[in-house]
Every structure is written in C-alpha cells, then in structure tokens.
C-alpha cells in the first residue's frame, strides 16, 4: 500500500519492497513480555535502515519503542485506520459469550480490560499472525479472540468482526491502527519523499499517545491504553492504566500543536492518581526496571 502511494505521488519513482522476518515473526510461540524488549517486531528492520540496506521502514506504529534508536525518526503517519479493538467469535458478542468462555489474547492490556468487564472469562495465551488467531476460533481452540479492527480490515477479514468493542469496555493501545514510516534522520531526500503521505491529524494523535507512553515509563507490553482524537485544531486524549486495583483513566484536551505536551500531562495525571513516579519497575505493570527501550 505504501509503495503504491509513493509511486502514485512521485512520477517515475520505482519502489523495491524488501521483506524481513523479525524476532516476532520467527518466535510466534514465545509469550509476549517485557523481557523481550520493545523492539521485538522492529529491530531487524531498524538495523537495516540504519546501515543503509533499506531507505524506508514501514511498521505497525504500536510496535515501535517509545524512544526510537538514535539516527532514526518518524517520517510520516499516513491516514489512520479505525484504532479500536474487535471481538471475533462464533458465540456472539462479549456480553453474549457463555460463562468461562475461552478468549485468546497475549496482550496484557486486553487481558486486564477483559477481566474488568467479564471477570468470569478464561483468558488464553495466543500469538501468531491475524489469520492464525482467527483460525483458533474456527478450530475451536478459543471461543473468541480480540484483535485490532485495523489489522482485520487491512487483511480483508472485516467480515469476521463480531463486535467492535466500545471505548467504555476497552481503550486501544497507543498508536493502534496507525502505520509508521520510519526514516534516517540524515536522509533528507527520503524524508521529503515520504512527507507527502503524512496525515496531520493522525500524526498528532500518535504523537500524544506515544508521549503518554514514554512519560509513564511503559513499554508496549504494559497494561496501558491511549487514544487521541484530532478534529480541526483540537485534540482530545483518553488514557488509562489497568493496574492491580482496576482501571485508572483520564480524559484531557489541548490544541493539536501541543500534542506532545498533552500526552505528558495525561501520563502525569495517571501517575499522580496511582501514587507513582513511573511504571518502570512496578511488578503489576510488567515493565522491567531501568530498560531504556521501554521509555
């Protein structure tokens, strides 16, 4: 999709797609956790970008570490897909699932939100690509799975969505539904080339969400949620931490140009309510102390 957009916007440009299998691709059965680091799905591609083997990296934005490797920057965020989570099930909606239904997800954030809404559910550790997780329902290994709406749509599986989960039930992960176009800081030509694909509203939303994650000291495995919504010059941000004693959430707003400040302010409000200075090293947050990748 990105290659096609670039070739459409730049006459005569030819884009070569170089595929990589990241650690996340090669180890589909390893449970997700902070010990894997925040670059589990990106580090091989970022290494290729840094040493010049590729000029542009395309990621699911929520897979990026909150602090990018030195020498790299976010060149563009194209128009964002629906950022919400979806239930895929043969047994009905989340409220219709039978008691003790088996719901597959490896996300700590999703598990905590699900437990808060339906404490009777049996949560099953489940990894693999999107089609493989959908097959887990078809094959009866799970009664339902929770996946990103965006991933299902991009793979032509939107018809498998049983229910798009309301924000009152589950707030998405920071940057969910957005693509990240990552470039080298010193590559001005590529930076200018990809800039035409940037959607200002989507970029502002992602900036606020990632700033919140960074200030919390939370890696992408922590039970943290953040969703920005930009309209005209205004930006609203919902953020939540699902801690050991339940959901703590905030809803803040600012001008779009202050997206980074908004994310920091929301994070500090959350930490204040939790009585913490950071989530780093907090056992229930699943964030190892002192991990630079997690900030």
PDB file of N, CA, C and O in Angstrom, residues 129-180:
ATOM      1  N   UNK A 129       0.074 -14.711  13.630  1.00  0.00           N
ATOM      2  CA  UNK A 129      -0.455 -13.623  12.821  1.00  0.00           C
ATOM      3  C   UNK A 129      -1.982 -13.598  12.895  1.00  0.00           C
ATOM      4  O   UNK A 129      -2.617 -14.476  13.500  1.00  0.00           O
ATOM      5  N   UNK A 130      -2.575 -12.578  12.289  1.00  0.00           N
ATOM      6  CA  UNK A 130      -4.026 -12.383  12.411  1.00  0.00           C
ATOM      7  C   UNK A 130      -4.815 -13.577  11.882  1.00  0.00           C
ATOM      8  O   UNK A 130      -5.702 -14.089  12.575  1.00  0.00           O
ATOM      9  N   UNK A 131      -4.540 -14.088  10.670  1.00  0.00           N
ATOM     10  CA  UNK A 131      -5.298 -15.257  10.199  1.00  0.00           C
ATOM     11  C   UNK A 131      -5.172 -16.466  11.121  1.00  0.00           C
ATOM     12  O   UNK A 131      -6.137 -17.205  11.326  1.00  0.00           O
ATOM     13  N   UNK A 132      -3.979 -16.673  11.693  1.00  0.00           N
ATOM     14  CA  UNK A 132      -3.788 -17.816  12.594  1.00  0.00           C
ATOM     15  C   UNK A 132      -4.638 -17.677  13.842  1.00  0.00           C
ATOM     16  O   UNK A 132      -5.187 -18.659  14.354  1.00  0.00           O
ATOM     17  N   UNK A 133      -4.776 -16.447  14.338  1.00  0.00           N
ATOM     18  CA  UNK A 133      -5.585 -16.244  15.546  1.00  0.00           C
ATOM     19  C   UNK A 133      -7.083 -16.380  15.237  1.00  0.00           C
ATOM     20  O   UNK A 133      -7.837 -16.882  16.059  1.00  0.00           O
ATOM     21  N   UNK A 134      -7.477 -15.971  14.048  1.00  0.00           N
ATOM     22  CA  UNK A 134      -8.876 -16.175  13.647  1.00  0.00           C
ATOM     23  C   UNK A 134      -9.163 -17.675  13.528  1.00  0.00           C
ATOM     24  O   UNK A 134     -10.227 -18.147  13.932  1.00  0.00           O
ATOM     25  N   UNK A 135      -8.192 -18.436  13.008  1.00  0.00           N
ATOM     26  CA  UNK A 135      -8.375 -19.886  12.882  1.00  0.00           C
ATOM     27  C   UNK A 135      -8.544 -20.556  14.240  1.00  0.00           C
ATOM     28  O   UNK A 135      -9.200 -21.597  14.345  1.00  0.00           O
ATOM     29  N   UNK A 136      -7.963 -19.975  15.274  1.00  0.00           N
ATOM     30  CA  UNK A 136      -8.114 -20.545  16.614  1.00  0.00           C
ATOM     31  C   UNK A 136      -9.576 -20.593  17.026  1.00  0.00           C
ATOM     32  O   UNK A 136     -10.007 -21.488  17.753  1.00  0.00           O
ATOM     33  N   UNK A 137     -10.364 -19.640  16.553  1.00  0.00           N
ATOM     34  CA  UNK A 137     -11.816 -19.641  16.807  1.00  0.00           C
ATOM     35  C   UNK A 137     -12.489 -20.696  15.938  1.00  0.00           C
ATOM     36  O   UNK A 137     -13.297 -21.501  16.424  1.00  0.00           O
ATOM     37  N   UNK A 138     -12.150 -20.715  14.655  1.00  0.00           N
ATOM     38  CA  UNK A 138     -12.768 -21.669  13.735  1.00  0.00           C
ATOM     39  C   UNK A 138     -12.486 -23.113  14.131  1.00  0.00           C
ATOM     40  O   UNK A 138     -13.319 -24.002  13.929  1.00  0.00           O
ATOM     41  N   UNK A 139     -11.307 -23.353  14.676  1.00  0.00           N
ATOM     42  CA  UNK A 139     -10.912 -24.720  15.056  1.00  0.00           C
ATOM     43  C   UNK A 139     -11.329 -25.090  16.472  1.00  0.00           C
ATOM     44  O   UNK A 139     -11.052 -26.198  16.936  1.00  0.00           O
ATOM     45  N   UNK A 140     -11.976 -24.180  17.171  1.00  0.00           N
ATOM     46  CA  UNK A 140     -12.495 -24.475  18.495  1.00  0.00           C
ATOM     47  C   UNK A 140     -11.495 -24.386  19.627  1.00  0.00           C
ATOM     48  O   UNK A 140     -11.793 -24.776  20.751  1.00  0.00           O
ATOM     49  N   UNK A 141     -10.296 -23.837  19.350  1.00  0.00           N
ATOM     50  CA  UNK A 141      -9.306 -23.706  20.423  1.00  0.00           C
ATOM     51  C   UNK A 141      -9.629 -22.534  21.340  1.00  0.00           C
ATOM     52  O   UNK A 141      -9.165 -22.488  22.471  1.00  0.00           O
ATOM     53  N   UNK A 142     -10.409 -21.592  20.838  1.00  0.00           N
ATOM     54  CA  UNK A 142     -10.883 -20.445  21.626  1.00  0.00           C
ATOM     55  C   UNK A 142     -12.344 -20.191  21.256  1.00  0.00           C
ATOM     56  O   UNK A 142     -12.770 -20.480  20.130  1.00  0.00           O
ATOM     57  N   UNK A 143     -13.091 -19.653  22.198  1.00  0.00           N
ATOM     58  CA  UNK A 143     -14.459 -19.239  21.885  1.00  0.00           C
ATOM     59  C   UNK A 143     -14.476 -17.882  21.205  1.00  0.00           C
ATOM     60  O   UNK A 143     -15.423 -17.543  20.492  1.00  0.00           O
ATOM     61  N   UNK A 144     -13.421 -17.091  21.435  1.00  0.00           N
ATOM     62  CA  UNK A 144     -13.312 -15.769  20.834  1.00  0.00           C
ATOM     63  C   UNK A 144     -11.863 -15.318  20.898  1.00  0.00           C
ATOM     64  O   UNK A 144     -11.072 -15.827  21.693  1.00  0.00           O
ATOM     65  N   UNK A 145     -11.515 -14.363  20.048  1.00  0.00           N
ATOM     66  CA  UNK A 145     -10.209 -13.690  20.127  1.00  0.00           C
ATOM     67  C   UNK A 145     -10.456 -12.194  20.003  1.00  0.00           C
ATOM     68  O   UNK A 145     -11.465 -11.752  19.447  1.00  0.00           O
ATOM     69  N   UNK A 146      -9.525 -11.414  20.543  1.00  0.00           N
ATOM     70  CA  UNK A 146      -9.591  -9.958  20.414  1.00  0.00           C
ATOM     71  C   UNK A 146      -8.429  -9.510  19.538  1.00  0.00           C
ATOM     72  O   UNK A 146      -7.268  -9.853  19.796  1.00  0.00           O
ATOM     73  N   UNK A 147      -8.753  -8.754  18.495  1.00  0.00           N
ATOM     74  CA  UNK A 147      -7.764  -8.283  17.524  1.00  0.00           C
ATOM     75  C   UNK A 147      -8.051  -6.826  17.184  1.00  0.00           C
ATOM     76  O   UNK A 147      -9.158  -6.326  17.430  1.00  0.00           O
ATOM     77  N   UNK A 148      -7.080  -6.161  16.585  1.00  0.00           N
ATOM     78  CA  UNK A 148      -7.282  -4.780  16.150  1.00  0.00           C
ATOM     79  C   UNK A 148      -8.186  -4.748  14.917  1.00  0.00           C
ATOM     80  O   UNK A 148      -8.011  -5.543  13.990  1.00  0.00           O
ATOM     81  N   UNK A 149      -9.143  -3.840  14.918  1.00  0.00           N
ATOM     82  CA  UNK A 149     -10.009  -3.653  13.748  1.00  0.00           C
ATOM     83  C   UNK A 149      -9.150  -3.401  12.509  1.00  0.00           C
ATOM     84  O   UNK A 149      -9.406  -3.950  11.432  1.00  0.00           O
ATOM     85  N   UNK A 150      -8.116  -2.558  12.661  1.00  0.00           N
ATOM     86  CA  UNK A 150      -7.288  -2.172  11.515  1.00  0.00           C
ATOM     87  C   UNK A 150      -6.646  -3.372  10.840  1.00  0.00           C
ATOM     88  O   UNK A 150      -6.640  -3.477   9.611  1.00  0.00           O
ATOM     89  N   UNK A 151      -6.087  -4.289  11.632  1.00  0.00           N
ATOM     90  CA  UNK A 151      -5.444  -5.457  11.056  1.00  0.00           C
ATOM     91  C   UNK A 151      -6.409  -6.341  10.294  1.00  0.00           C
ATOM     92  O   UNK A 151      -6.100  -6.844   9.211  1.00  0.00           O
ATOM     93  N   UNK A 152      -7.597  -6.526  10.858  1.00  0.00           N
ATOM     94  CA  UNK A 152      -8.612  -7.332  10.184  1.00  0.00           C
ATOM     95  C   UNK A 152      -9.036  -6.689   8.869  1.00  0.00           C
ATOM     96  O   UNK A 152      -9.180  -7.359   7.845  1.00  0.00           O
ATOM     97  N   UNK A 153      -9.208  -5.370   8.876  1.00  0.00           N
ATOM     98  CA  UNK A 153      -9.605  -4.679   7.646  1.00  0.00           C
ATOM     99  C   UNK A 153      -8.524  -4.754   6.585  1.00  0.00           C
ATOM    100  O   UNK A 153      -8.806  -5.022   5.407  1.00  0.00           O
ATOM    101  N   UNK A 154      -7.287  -4.513   6.985  1.00  0.00           N
ATOM    102  CA  UNK A 154      -6.194  -4.488   6.001  1.00  0.00           C
ATOM    103  C   UNK A 154      -5.978  -5.845   5.367  1.00  0.00           C
ATOM    104  O   UNK A 154      -5.452  -5.942   4.260  1.00  0.00           O
ATOM    105  N   UNK A 155      -6.381  -6.920   6.054  1.00  0.00           N
ATOM    106  CA  UNK A 155      -6.220  -8.269   5.515  1.00  0.00           C
ATOM    107  C   UNK A 155      -7.506  -8.808   4.888  1.00  0.00           C
ATOM    108  O   UNK A 155      -7.604  -9.985   4.576  1.00  0.00           O
ATOM    109  N   UNK A 156      -8.492  -7.931   4.731  1.00  0.00           N
ATOM    110  CA  UNK A 156      -9.740  -8.354   4.101  1.00  0.00           C
ATOM    111  C   UNK A 156     -10.593  -9.251   4.970  1.00  0.00           C
ATOM    112  O   UNK A 156     -11.429 -10.005   4.464  1.00  0.00           O
ATOM    113  N   UNK A 157     -10.401  -9.172   6.297  1.00  0.00           N
ATOM    114  CA  UNK A 157     -11.131 -10.034   7.228  1.00  0.00           C
ATOM    115  C   UNK A 157     -12.163  -9.261   8.052  1.00  0.00           C
ATOM    116  O   UNK A 157     -12.597  -9.734   9.097  1.00  0.00           O
ATOM    117  N   UNK A 158     -12.557  -8.097   7.570  1.00  0.00           N
ATOM    118  CA  UNK A 158     -13.512  -7.282   8.321  1.00  0.00           C
ATOM    119  C   UNK A 158     -14.819  -8.033   8.567  1.00  0.00           C
ATOM    120  O   UNK A 158     -15.488  -7.845   9.591  1.00  0.00           O
ATOM    121  N   UNK A 159     -15.197  -8.911   7.638  1.00  0.00           N
ATOM    122  CA  UNK A 159     -16.425  -9.671   7.782  1.00  0.00           C
ATOM    123  C   UNK A 159     -16.412 -10.633   8.959  1.00  0.00           C
ATOM    124  O   UNK A 159     -17.476 -11.134   9.360  1.00  0.00           O
ATOM    125  N   UNK A 160     -15.235 -10.894   9.528  1.00  0.00           N
ATOM    126  CA  UNK A 160     -15.147 -11.796  10.673  1.00  0.00           C
ATOM    127  C   UNK A 160     -15.378 -11.070  12.008  1.00  0.00           C
ATOM    128  O   UNK A 160     -15.433 -11.712  13.058  1.00  0.00           O
ATOM    129  N   UNK A 161     -15.505  -9.751  11.965  1.00  0.00           N
ATOM    130  CA  UNK A 161     -15.707  -8.990  13.202  1.00  0.00           C
ATOM    131  C   UNK A 161     -17.109  -9.248  13.746  1.00  0.00           C
ATOM    132  O   UNK A 161     -18.106  -9.008  13.068  1.00  0.00           O
ATOM    133  N   UNK A 162     -17.172  -9.774  14.957  1.00  0.00           N
ATOM    134  CA  UNK A 162     -18.451  -9.998  15.625  1.00  0.00           C
ATOM    135  C   UNK A 162     -18.919  -8.722  16.313  1.00  0.00           C
ATOM    136  O   UNK A 162     -20.107  -8.404  16.307  1.00  0.00           O
ATOM    137  N   UNK A 163     -17.970  -7.992  16.899  1.00  0.00           N
ATOM    138  CA  UNK A 163     -18.300  -6.776  17.635  1.00  0.00           C
ATOM    139  C   UNK A 163     -17.071  -5.881  17.699  1.00  0.00           C
ATOM    140  O   UNK A 163     -15.971  -6.345  18.013  1.00  0.00           O
ATOM    141  N   UNK A 164     -17.255  -4.596  17.387  1.00  0.00           N
ATOM    142  CA  UNK A 164     -16.219  -3.602  17.643  1.00  0.00           C
ATOM    143  C   UNK A 164     -16.404  -3.141  19.081  1.00  0.00           C
ATOM    144  O   UNK A 164     -17.481  -2.679  19.456  1.00  0.00           O
ATOM    145  N   UNK A 165     -15.380  -3.300  19.900  1.00  0.00           N
ATOM    146  CA  UNK A 165     -15.521  -3.052  21.327  1.00  0.00           C
ATOM    147  C   UNK A 165     -15.601  -1.564  21.635  1.00  0.00           C
ATOM    148  O   UNK A 165     -14.764  -0.772  21.192  1.00  0.00           O
ATOM    149  N   UNK A 166     -16.615  -1.202  22.401  1.00  0.00           N
ATOM    150  CA  UNK A 166     -16.833   0.190  22.784  1.00  0.00           C
ATOM    151  C   UNK A 166     -15.676   0.682  23.657  1.00  0.00           C
ATOM    152  O   UNK A 166     -15.076  -0.093  24.409  1.00  0.00           O
ATOM    153  N   UNK A 167     -15.383   1.981  23.575  1.00  0.00           N
ATOM    154  CA  UNK A 167     -14.298   2.540  24.373  1.00  0.00           C
ATOM    155  C   UNK A 167     -14.584   2.443  25.865  1.00  0.00           C
ATOM    156  O   UNK A 167     -13.656   2.496  26.681  1.00  0.00           O
ATOM    157  N   UNK A 168     -15.849   2.290  26.244  1.00  0.00           N
ATOM    158  CA  UNK A 168     -16.183   2.100  27.654  1.00  0.00           C
ATOM    159  C   UNK A 168     -15.741   0.726  28.145  1.00  0.00           C
ATOM    160  O   UNK A 168     -15.596   0.506  29.348  1.00  0.00           O
ATOM    161  N   UNK A 169     -15.517  -0.190  27.205  1.00  0.00           N
ATOM    162  CA  UNK A 169     -15.069  -1.545  27.544  1.00  0.00           C
ATOM    163  C   UNK A 169     -13.562  -1.671  27.408  1.00  0.00           C
ATOM    164  O   UNK A 169     -12.883  -2.240  28.261  1.00  0.00           O
ATOM    165  N   UNK A 170     -13.017  -1.121  26.327  1.00  0.00           N
ATOM    166  CA  UNK A 170     -11.584  -1.291  26.052  1.00  0.00           C
ATOM    167  C   UNK A 170     -11.056  -0.109  25.254  1.00  0.00           C
ATOM    168  O   UNK A 170     -11.557   0.179  24.162  1.00  0.00           O
ATOM    169  N   UNK A 171     -10.049   0.570  25.785  1.00  0.00           N
ATOM    170  CA  UNK A 171      -9.358   1.650  25.079  1.00  0.00           C
ATOM    171  C   UNK A 171      -8.174   1.033  24.342  1.00  0.00           C
ATOM    172  O   UNK A 171      -7.469   0.177  24.892  1.00  0.00           O
ATOM    173  N   UNK A 172      -7.914   1.436  23.107  1.00  0.00           N
ATOM    174  CA  UNK A 172      -6.838   0.812  22.330  1.00  0.00           C
ATOM    175  C   UNK A 172      -5.444   1.098  22.882  1.00  0.00           C
ATOM    176  O   UNK A 172      -5.237   2.003  23.700  1.00  0.00           O
ATOM    177  N   UNK A 173      -4.482   0.350  22.365  1.00  0.00           N
ATOM    178  CA  UNK A 173      -3.077   0.609  22.661  1.00  0.00           C
ATOM    179  C   UNK A 173      -2.647   1.894  21.970  1.00  0.00           C
ATOM    180  O   UNK A 173      -3.221   2.295  20.943  1.00  0.00           O
ATOM    181  N   UNK A 174      -1.641   2.548  22.520  1.00  0.00           N
ATOM    182  CA  UNK A 174      -1.094   3.747  21.890  1.00  0.00           C
ATOM    183  C   UNK A 174      -0.683   3.442  20.456  1.00  0.00           C
ATOM    184  O   UNK A 174       0.001   2.457  20.184  1.00  0.00           O
ATOM    185  N   UNK A 175      -1.131   4.291  19.529  1.00  0.00           N
ATOM    186  CA  UNK A 175      -0.791   4.223  18.102  1.00  0.00           C
ATOM    187  C   UNK A 175      -1.421   3.047  17.368  1.00  0.00           C
ATOM    188  O   UNK A 175      -1.069   2.771  16.217  1.00  0.00           O
ATOM    189  N   UNK A 176      -2.374   2.345  17.971  1.00  0.00           N
ATOM    190  CA  UNK A 176      -3.028   1.231  17.294  1.00  0.00           C
ATOM    191  C   UNK A 176      -3.786   1.740  16.069  1.00  0.00           C
ATOM    192  O   UNK A 176      -4.421   2.783  16.097  1.00  0.00           O
ATOM    193  N   UNK A 177      -3.707   0.989  14.990  1.00  0.00           N
ATOM    194  CA  UNK A 177      -4.398   1.357  13.760  1.00  0.00           C
ATOM    195  C   UNK A 177      -3.618   2.278  12.849  1.00  0.00           C
ATOM    196  O   UNK A 177      -4.047   2.562  11.732  1.00  0.00           O
ATOM    197  N   UNK A 178      -2.458   2.751  13.311  1.00  0.00           N
ATOM    198  CA  UNK A 178      -1.645   3.671  12.511  1.00  0.00           C
ATOM    199  C   UNK A 178      -0.419   2.955  11.961  1.00  0.00           C
ATOM    200  O   UNK A 178       0.144   2.071  12.613  1.00  0.00           O
ATOM    201  N   UNK A 179       0.006   3.356  10.779  1.00  0.00           N
ATOM    202  CA  UNK A 179       1.276   2.905  10.224  1.00  0.00           C
ATOM    203  C   UNK A 179       2.344   3.945  10.529  1.00  0.00           C
ATOM    204  O   UNK A 179       2.055   5.139  10.597  1.00  0.00           O
ATOM    205  N   UNK A 180       3.557   3.484  10.723  1.00  0.00           N
ATOM    206  CA  UNK A 180       4.685   4.381  10.953  1.00  0.00           C
ATOM    207  C   UNK A 180       5.666   4.234   9.802  1.00  0.00           C
ATOM    208  O   UNK A 180       6.099   3.120   9.493  1.00  0.00           O
TER     209      UNK A 180
END
